[in-house]
Tab-separated table of C-alpha atoms in Angstrom:
chain	number	residue	atom	x	y	z
A	1	MET	CA	120.459	112.168	105.905
A	2	GLN	CA	116.854	112.661	104.818
A	3	SER	CA	115.574	114.776	101.963
A	4	LEU	CA	116.914	117.933	100.482
A	5	PHE	CA	113.510	119.512	100.607
A	6	VAL	CA	110.333	117.875	101.762
A	7	ASN	CA	107.554	119.665	99.951
A	8	SER	CA	104.674	118.090	98.251
A	9	HIS	CA	105.000	115.906	95.282
A	10	PRO	CA	103.261	113.842	92.668
A	11	CYS	CA	102.164	110.245	92.966
A	12	SER	CA	100.789	110.339	96.448
A	13	ILE	CA	97.530	111.891	95.582
A	14	LEU	CA	96.320	112.912	98.991
A	15	LEU	CA	99.377	112.860	101.104
A	16	PHE	CA	102.705	114.031	100.054
A	17	ASN	CA	103.719	112.873	96.719
A	18	LEU	CA	104.605	109.904	95.173
A	19	ILE	CA	106.572	107.148	94.632
A	20	LEU	CA	109.550	105.700	95.379
A	21	PHE	CA	112.786	105.983	94.731
A	22	VAL	CA	115.586	104.138	93.340
A	23	LEU	CA	117.118	101.957	90.919
A	24	PHE	CA	120.261	101.960	89.129
A	25	TYR	CA	123.561	103.246	87.948
A	26	ASN	CA	126.648	101.584	86.834
A	27	THR	CA	130.197	102.455	87.597
A	28	MET	CA	132.173	104.207	84.897
A	29	ALA	CA	132.663	100.927	83.074
A	30	VAL	CA	130.206	99.979	80.359
A	31	ILE	CA	128.118	96.840	80.878
A	32	LYS	CA	129.915	93.903	79.300
A	33	LEU	CA	127.612	91.933	77.027
A	34	PRO	CA	128.213	88.319	75.966
A	35	PRO	CA	129.963	87.853	72.589
A	36	ASN	CA	127.786	88.859	69.650
A	37	GLU	CA	125.089	90.164	71.971
A	38	THR	CA	123.704	93.669	71.708
A	39	PHE	CA	120.802	95.661	73.031
A	40	PRO	CA	119.520	97.614	70.061
A	41	ALA	CA	117.063	99.488	72.249
A	42	ILE	CA	115.664	99.855	75.753
A	43	PHE	CA	112.030	100.146	76.799
A	44	VAL	CA	111.017	101.244	80.287
A	45	PHE	CA	107.640	100.944	81.996
A	46	GLY	CA	106.565	101.978	85.453
A	47	ASP	CA	106.191	104.936	87.753
A	48	SER	CA	108.002	108.109	88.748
A	49	THR	CA	111.255	106.342	89.560
A	50	VAL	CA	111.790	105.887	85.825
A	51	ASP	CA	109.402	108.403	84.213
A	52	THR	CA	111.311	110.821	81.960
A	53	GLY	CA	108.415	113.205	81.255
A	54	ASN	CA	105.305	111.362	80.108
A	55	ASN	CA	103.110	113.209	82.607
A	56	ASN	CA	104.182	116.688	81.559
A	57	ASN	CA	101.106	117.433	79.497
A	58	ARG	CA	98.608	115.498	81.585
A	59	VAL	CA	96.208	116.876	84.161
A	60	THR	CA	97.639	115.087	87.171
A	61	PRO	CA	99.327	116.010	90.453
A	62	SER	CA	102.125	113.579	89.526
A	63	LYS	CA	104.399	115.984	87.693
A	64	ALA	CA	107.999	117.085	87.955
A	65	ASN	CA	108.315	119.588	85.087
A	66	TYR	CA	108.862	122.521	87.388
A	67	ARG	CA	111.748	123.790	89.487
A	68	PRO	CA	113.592	122.813	91.548
A	69	TYR	CA	113.354	119.458	89.737
A	70	GLY	CA	116.131	119.253	87.200
A	71	ASN	CA	118.373	121.526	89.269
A	72	ASP	CA	121.439	119.481	88.314
A	73	PHE	CA	120.216	118.425	84.889
A	74	LYS	CA	122.010	119.869	81.860
A	75	GLY	CA	120.823	123.451	81.485
A	76	LYS	CA	118.978	123.176	84.833
A	77	VAL	CA	115.849	122.151	82.948
A	78	ALA	CA	112.886	120.549	84.715
A	79	THR	CA	112.156	117.824	82.156
A	80	GLY	CA	109.579	115.859	84.090
A	81	ARG	CA	112.148	113.584	85.723
A	82	PHE	CA	111.447	113.130	89.436
A	83	SER	CA	114.938	113.988	90.617
A	84	ASN	CA	117.529	116.730	90.624
A	85	GLY	CA	119.096	115.203	87.513
A	86	LYS	CA	118.951	111.984	85.543
A	87	VAL	CA	116.928	108.949	86.519
A	88	PRO	CA	117.717	105.221	86.141
A	89	SER	CA	116.106	105.059	82.690
A	90	ASP	CA	118.774	107.425	81.378
A	91	MET	CA	121.595	105.772	83.294
A	92	ILE	CA	120.899	102.293	81.951
A	93	ALA	CA	120.510	103.571	78.391
A	94	ALA	CA	123.842	105.334	78.671
A	95	GLU	CA	125.625	102.343	80.217
A	96	LEU	CA	124.397	100.148	77.369
A	97	GLU	CA	125.815	102.766	74.983
A	98	ILE	CA	122.385	103.152	73.407
A	99	LYS	CA	121.934	106.884	74.059
A	100	GLU	CA	122.650	109.439	76.743
A	101	LEU	CA	119.036	110.145	77.670
A	102	LEU	CA	115.932	108.003	77.267
A	103	PRO	CA	113.109	110.161	75.878
A	104	ALA	CA	109.527	109.984	77.062
A	105	TYR	CA	107.282	108.436	74.447
A	106	LEU	CA	104.795	111.325	74.856
A	107	ASP	CA	107.471	113.993	74.416
A	108	PRO	CA	106.045	116.290	71.685
A	109	ASN	CA	109.590	116.795	70.379
A	110	LEU	CA	110.221	113.067	69.901
A	111	GLN	CA	111.790	112.361	66.528
A	112	PRO	CA	111.371	109.212	64.381
A	113	GLN	CA	115.041	108.431	64.893
A	114	ASP	CA	114.493	108.387	68.647
A	115	LEU	CA	112.062	105.515	68.323
A	116	ILE	CA	114.638	103.137	66.857
A	117	THR	CA	116.701	102.925	70.034
A	118	GLY	CA	113.867	102.886	72.549
A	119	VAL	CA	111.708	105.125	74.703
A	120	CYS	CA	110.220	105.411	78.160
A	121	PHE	CA	106.527	104.648	78.681
A	122	ALA	CA	106.545	105.096	82.475
A	123	SER	CA	104.142	107.445	84.213
A	124	GLY	CA	104.682	108.869	87.680
A	125	GLY	CA	101.976	107.684	90.078
A	126	SER	CA	101.245	104.412	88.303
A	127	GLY	CA	101.110	100.930	89.781
A	128	TYR	CA	100.143	97.311	89.230
A	129	ASP	CA	96.802	97.767	91.009
A	130	PRO	CA	94.483	99.495	88.497
A	131	LEU	CA	93.167	101.707	91.290
A	132	THR	CA	96.589	103.281	91.761
A	133	PRO	CA	96.841	105.191	88.448
A	134	LYS	CA	93.108	105.905	88.541
A	135	LEU	CA	93.467	107.827	91.779
A	136	ALA	CA	96.639	109.594	90.641
A	137	LEU	CA	95.205	110.426	87.178
A	138	THR	CA	98.220	108.844	85.493
A	139	LEU	CA	98.893	106.238	82.820
A	140	SER	CA	97.959	102.714	83.864
A	141	MET	CA	99.882	99.622	82.806
A	142	SER	CA	97.146	99.021	80.231
A	143	ASP	CA	97.800	102.525	78.905
A	144	GLN	CA	101.517	101.881	78.786
A	145	LEU	CA	100.940	98.607	76.978
A	146	GLY	CA	98.753	100.435	74.488
A	147	MET	CA	101.561	102.910	73.850
A	148	LEU	CA	103.946	100.043	73.210
A	149	LYS	CA	101.577	98.627	70.614
A	150	GLU	CA	101.293	102.034	68.975
A	151	TYR	CA	105.043	102.343	69.089
A	152	ILE	CA	105.472	99.047	67.242
A	153	VAL	CA	103.269	100.246	64.384
A	154	ARG	CA	105.228	103.479	64.152
A	155	LEU	CA	108.545	101.643	64.233
A	156	GLN	CA	107.447	99.304	61.449
A	157	GLY	CA	106.758	102.363	59.300
A	158	ILE	CA	110.317	103.571	59.892
A	159	VAL	CA	112.488	100.439	59.697
A	160	GLY	CA	110.194	97.742	58.319
A	161	ALA	CA	108.739	94.587	59.881
A	162	ASN	CA	111.910	92.487	59.972
A	163	ARG	CA	114.047	95.081	61.689
A	164	THR	CA	111.208	95.860	64.100
A	165	ASN	CA	110.996	92.199	65.114
A	166	PHE	CA	114.756	92.118	65.674
A	167	ILE	CA	114.608	95.206	67.866
A	168	LEU	CA	111.679	93.906	69.902
A	169	THR	CA	113.206	90.500	70.623
A	170	ARG	CA	116.764	91.641	71.345
A	171	SER	CA	116.144	94.770	73.402
A	172	LEU	CA	116.060	95.291	77.156
A	173	TYR	CA	112.741	95.855	78.948
A	174	LEU	CA	112.643	97.305	82.461
A	175	ILE	CA	109.668	97.547	84.799
A	176	SER	CA	109.624	99.594	88.004
A	177	LEU	CA	106.367	99.596	89.965
A	178	SER	CA	104.774	98.815	93.358
A	179	SER	CA	105.677	101.820	95.501
A	180	CYS	CA	102.475	103.740	94.826
A	181	ASP	CA	100.407	100.586	95.248
A	182	ILE	CA	101.783	100.178	98.771
A	183	ALA	CA	102.173	103.766	99.974
A	184	ASN	CA	99.335	105.582	98.249
A	185	VAL	CA	96.666	102.947	97.836
A	186	TYR	CA	97.001	100.130	100.366
A	187	PHE	CA	98.148	102.442	103.165
A	188	GLY	CA	96.494	105.480	101.599
A	189	PRO	CA	92.950	106.925	101.704
A	190	THR	CA	91.271	103.899	100.113
A	191	SER	CA	89.437	100.823	101.324
A	192	ARG	CA	92.059	98.405	99.991
A	193	ARG	CA	93.544	97.439	103.361
A	194	TYR	CA	90.067	96.665	104.674
A	195	GLU	CA	89.297	94.506	101.656
A	196	TYR	CA	92.648	92.678	101.484
A	197	ASP	CA	95.222	91.443	103.933
A	198	PHE	CA	98.901	91.531	102.961
A	199	ASN	CA	98.782	88.116	101.351
A	200	SER	CA	95.725	88.754	99.200
A	201	TYR	CA	96.832	92.246	98.180
A	202	THR	CA	100.223	91.049	96.988
A	203	ASP	CA	98.379	88.344	95.056
A	204	LEU	CA	96.324	91.072	93.431
A	205	MET	CA	99.463	92.980	92.464
A	206	LEU	CA	101.052	89.821	91.065
A	207	LYS	CA	97.951	89.016	89.047
A	208	TYR	CA	98.406	92.223	87.106
A	209	THR	CA	102.183	91.762	86.986
A	210	THR	CA	101.660	88.404	85.298
A	211	GLN	CA	99.194	89.830	82.791
A	212	PHE	CA	101.568	92.593	81.826
A	213	LEU	CA	104.580	90.309	81.474
A	214	LYS	CA	102.651	87.899	79.277
A	215	GLU	CA	101.394	90.753	77.110
A	216	ILE	CA	104.826	92.215	76.400
A	217	TYR	CA	106.204	88.726	75.852
A	218	SER	CA	103.529	88.159	73.189
A	219	LEU	CA	104.755	91.342	71.489
A	220	GLY	CA	108.359	90.134	71.390
A	221	ALA	CA	109.930	90.995	74.757
A	222	ARG	CA	112.375	88.367	75.949
A	223	ARG	CA	114.933	90.076	78.225
A	224	ILE	CA	112.985	91.687	81.004
A	225	GLY	CA	114.239	93.143	84.254
A	226	VAL	CA	111.586	93.580	86.944
A	227	LEU	CA	112.486	95.717	89.927
A	228	GLY	CA	111.141	94.665	93.248
A	229	ALA	CA	109.558	96.977	95.788
A	230	PRO	CA	111.882	99.256	97.753
A	231	PRO	CA	111.797	99.748	101.538
A	232	ILE	CA	108.989	102.213	100.923
A	233	GLY	CA	108.302	102.616	104.604
A	234	CYS	CA	111.675	104.345	104.926
A	235	VAL	CA	111.181	107.164	102.450
A	236	PRO	CA	110.750	110.535	104.222
A	237	SER	CA	107.042	110.972	103.514
A	238	GLN	CA	106.085	107.532	104.771
A	239	ARG	CA	108.261	107.899	107.890
A	240	THR	CA	106.270	111.025	108.628
A	241	VAL	CA	102.933	109.344	107.997
A	242	ALA	CA	103.588	105.936	109.561
A	243	GLY	CA	106.770	106.207	111.610
A	244	GLY	CA	105.427	107.768	114.789
A	245	VAL	CA	106.964	110.704	116.671
A	246	ARG	CA	110.483	109.367	116.090
A	247	ARG	CA	109.842	108.993	112.343
A	248	GLN	CA	110.975	105.399	112.191
A	249	CYS	CA	110.491	103.356	109.019
A	250	GLY	CA	106.886	102.297	108.480
A	251	GLU	CA	107.002	98.636	109.514
A	252	GLY	CA	103.820	97.603	107.754
A	253	HIS	CA	104.889	99.202	104.490
A	254	ASN	CA	108.158	97.302	104.491
A	255	GLN	CA	106.541	94.003	105.441
A	256	LEU	CA	104.198	94.318	102.492
A	257	ALA	CA	107.123	95.183	100.224
A	258	THR	CA	109.188	92.193	101.299
A	259	LEU	CA	106.267	89.813	100.871
A	260	PHE	CA	105.652	91.148	97.382
A	261	ASN	CA	109.324	90.728	96.485
A	262	ALA	CA	109.413	87.111	97.682
A	263	LYS	CA	106.355	86.258	95.615
A	264	LEU	CA	107.668	88.193	92.593
A	265	THR	CA	110.879	86.165	92.607
A	266	THR	CA	108.898	82.918	92.582
A	267	LEU	CA	106.617	84.198	89.835
A	268	LEU	CA	109.476	85.128	87.514
A	269	ASP	CA	111.128	81.744	88.002
A	270	SER	CA	107.863	80.073	87.061
A	271	LEU	CA	107.291	82.230	83.979
A	272	ASN	CA	110.822	81.580	82.724
A	273	LYS	CA	110.091	77.850	82.775
A	274	ASP	CA	106.804	78.248	80.903
A	275	MET	CA	107.712	80.893	78.334
A	276	LEU	CA	110.212	79.858	75.663
A	277	ASP	CA	113.443	81.872	75.477
A	278	SER	CA	112.340	84.295	78.150
A	279	ARG	CA	114.848	85.816	80.517
A	280	MET	CA	112.824	87.559	83.203
A	281	VAL	CA	115.024	88.653	86.077
A	282	TYR	CA	114.149	89.940	89.550
A	283	LEU	CA	116.181	93.027	90.382
A	284	ASP	CA	116.573	93.666	94.089
A	285	ILE	CA	116.437	97.300	95.107
A	286	TYR	CA	115.110	96.747	98.596
A	287	ASN	CA	118.381	95.771	100.255
A	288	PRO	CA	120.737	98.181	98.483
A	289	LEU	CA	118.500	101.151	99.234
A	290	LEU	CA	117.859	100.149	102.836
A	291	ASP	CA	121.586	99.738	103.426
A	292	LEU	CA	122.199	103.157	101.977
A	293	ILE	CA	119.474	104.741	104.109
A	294	GLU	CA	120.700	103.105	107.297
A	295	HIS	CA	124.425	103.527	106.602
A	296	PRO	CA	124.913	106.596	104.399
A	297	GLU	CA	128.413	107.028	105.809
A	298	LYS	CA	129.493	103.827	104.005
A	299	ASN	CA	128.433	105.248	100.631
A	300	ASP	CA	129.496	108.390	98.867
A	301	VAL	CA	126.019	109.973	98.834
A	302	ASN	CA	127.212	113.561	99.267
A	303	ASP	CA	124.887	115.423	101.653
A	304	TYR	CA	121.488	113.908	100.991
A	305	VAL	CA	119.912	110.539	100.215
A	306	PHE	CA	116.555	111.902	99.026
A	307	TRP	CA	115.847	114.784	96.688
A	308	ASP	CA	112.240	115.143	97.820
A	309	SER	CA	110.031	113.218	100.215
A	310	PHE	CA	109.854	110.207	97.910
A	311	HIS	CA	112.670	110.238	95.364
A	312	PRO	CA	116.416	109.831	95.806
A	313	THR	CA	119.023	112.166	94.438
A	314	GLU	CA	120.733	111.478	91.147
A	315	ARG	CA	123.844	110.414	93.058
A	316	VAL	CA	121.907	107.824	95.062
A	317	TYR	CA	120.283	106.496	91.903
A	318	LYS	CA	123.763	105.975	90.511
A	319	ILE	CA	124.953	104.077	93.565
A	320	ILE	CA	121.902	101.827	93.538
A	321	THR	CA	122.117	101.250	89.797
A	322	SER	CA	125.681	100.059	90.117
A	323	GLN	CA	124.679	97.483	92.709
A	324	VAL	CA	121.604	96.316	90.814
A	325	ILE	CA	123.552	95.734	87.622
A	326	LYS	CA	126.331	93.969	89.460
A	327	ASN	CA	123.879	91.650	91.183
A	328	ALA	CA	121.940	90.960	87.970
A	329	GLY	CA	125.121	89.989	86.136
A	330	ASN	CA	124.791	87.665	83.193
A	331	ARG	CA	121.280	86.663	84.157
A	332	LEU	CA	120.039	89.739	82.311
A	333	PHE	CA	122.976	91.577	80.860
């Protein structure tokens, strides 16, 4: 149960492609919010696991606006989503009854009305480490933060300052990063693993995680879901690169991912204590995805777990999303 086709792909600049993999979906039931609580909009930051097309018009190898991507999307259109269909950004927006699809902020067809209910700022190939997007020629977290600031000005022009503040403070923010940092930079063709051991590199990643979280908090973000690193050593491309002749999961990749996740959990707990009214929640994707990879027969994944050598199929995204939301519960939703 590997990938449907293992050809080259974005984020991974020198090797295969890029990034990771998986997030969410919910069952057919809509997320139940507490009384009088609503999410007026959703904002998504990150990499190719959640990118809905921001790289389409960039000069970068991290693109998915060509066939067979989008093979199962409505109209069989390759929209820039790194999957055969929808990605978690869309699934969460739909489950919150905000909109069916979450548009990319850089979509040239984006309408003013689209801005009111949220957009996606994510860019395939990005990461916490500033070197990651630099190598992949994609939008860094600083770039994505800059787009959020620009978005706020545009939104104020549409709905006014008061409504803008309401939207910013009551909406859901999701962040999905770390896969490219681990697979394409630390274990890629760079000097990072000679400059940093696992402990110091995860500290570097968390330094930039902290900066980004504090920045969006200062702009109004309060309910923030941060996805941990997946078992990146188990995606097809990394099994080929680091798994030996039997293509086992890359042990080092997964060790680095689990260390990052442990530190991320501690960081979010600390920030919640220091930042008034914040609700920053760690979202575990490592264990649900690993279980699905190791035991596909226990899950209705159809024929394949991965769509390409890095990204899961739409069906797998849905299964993972359901588990992530269930585990997050009232802590975030």
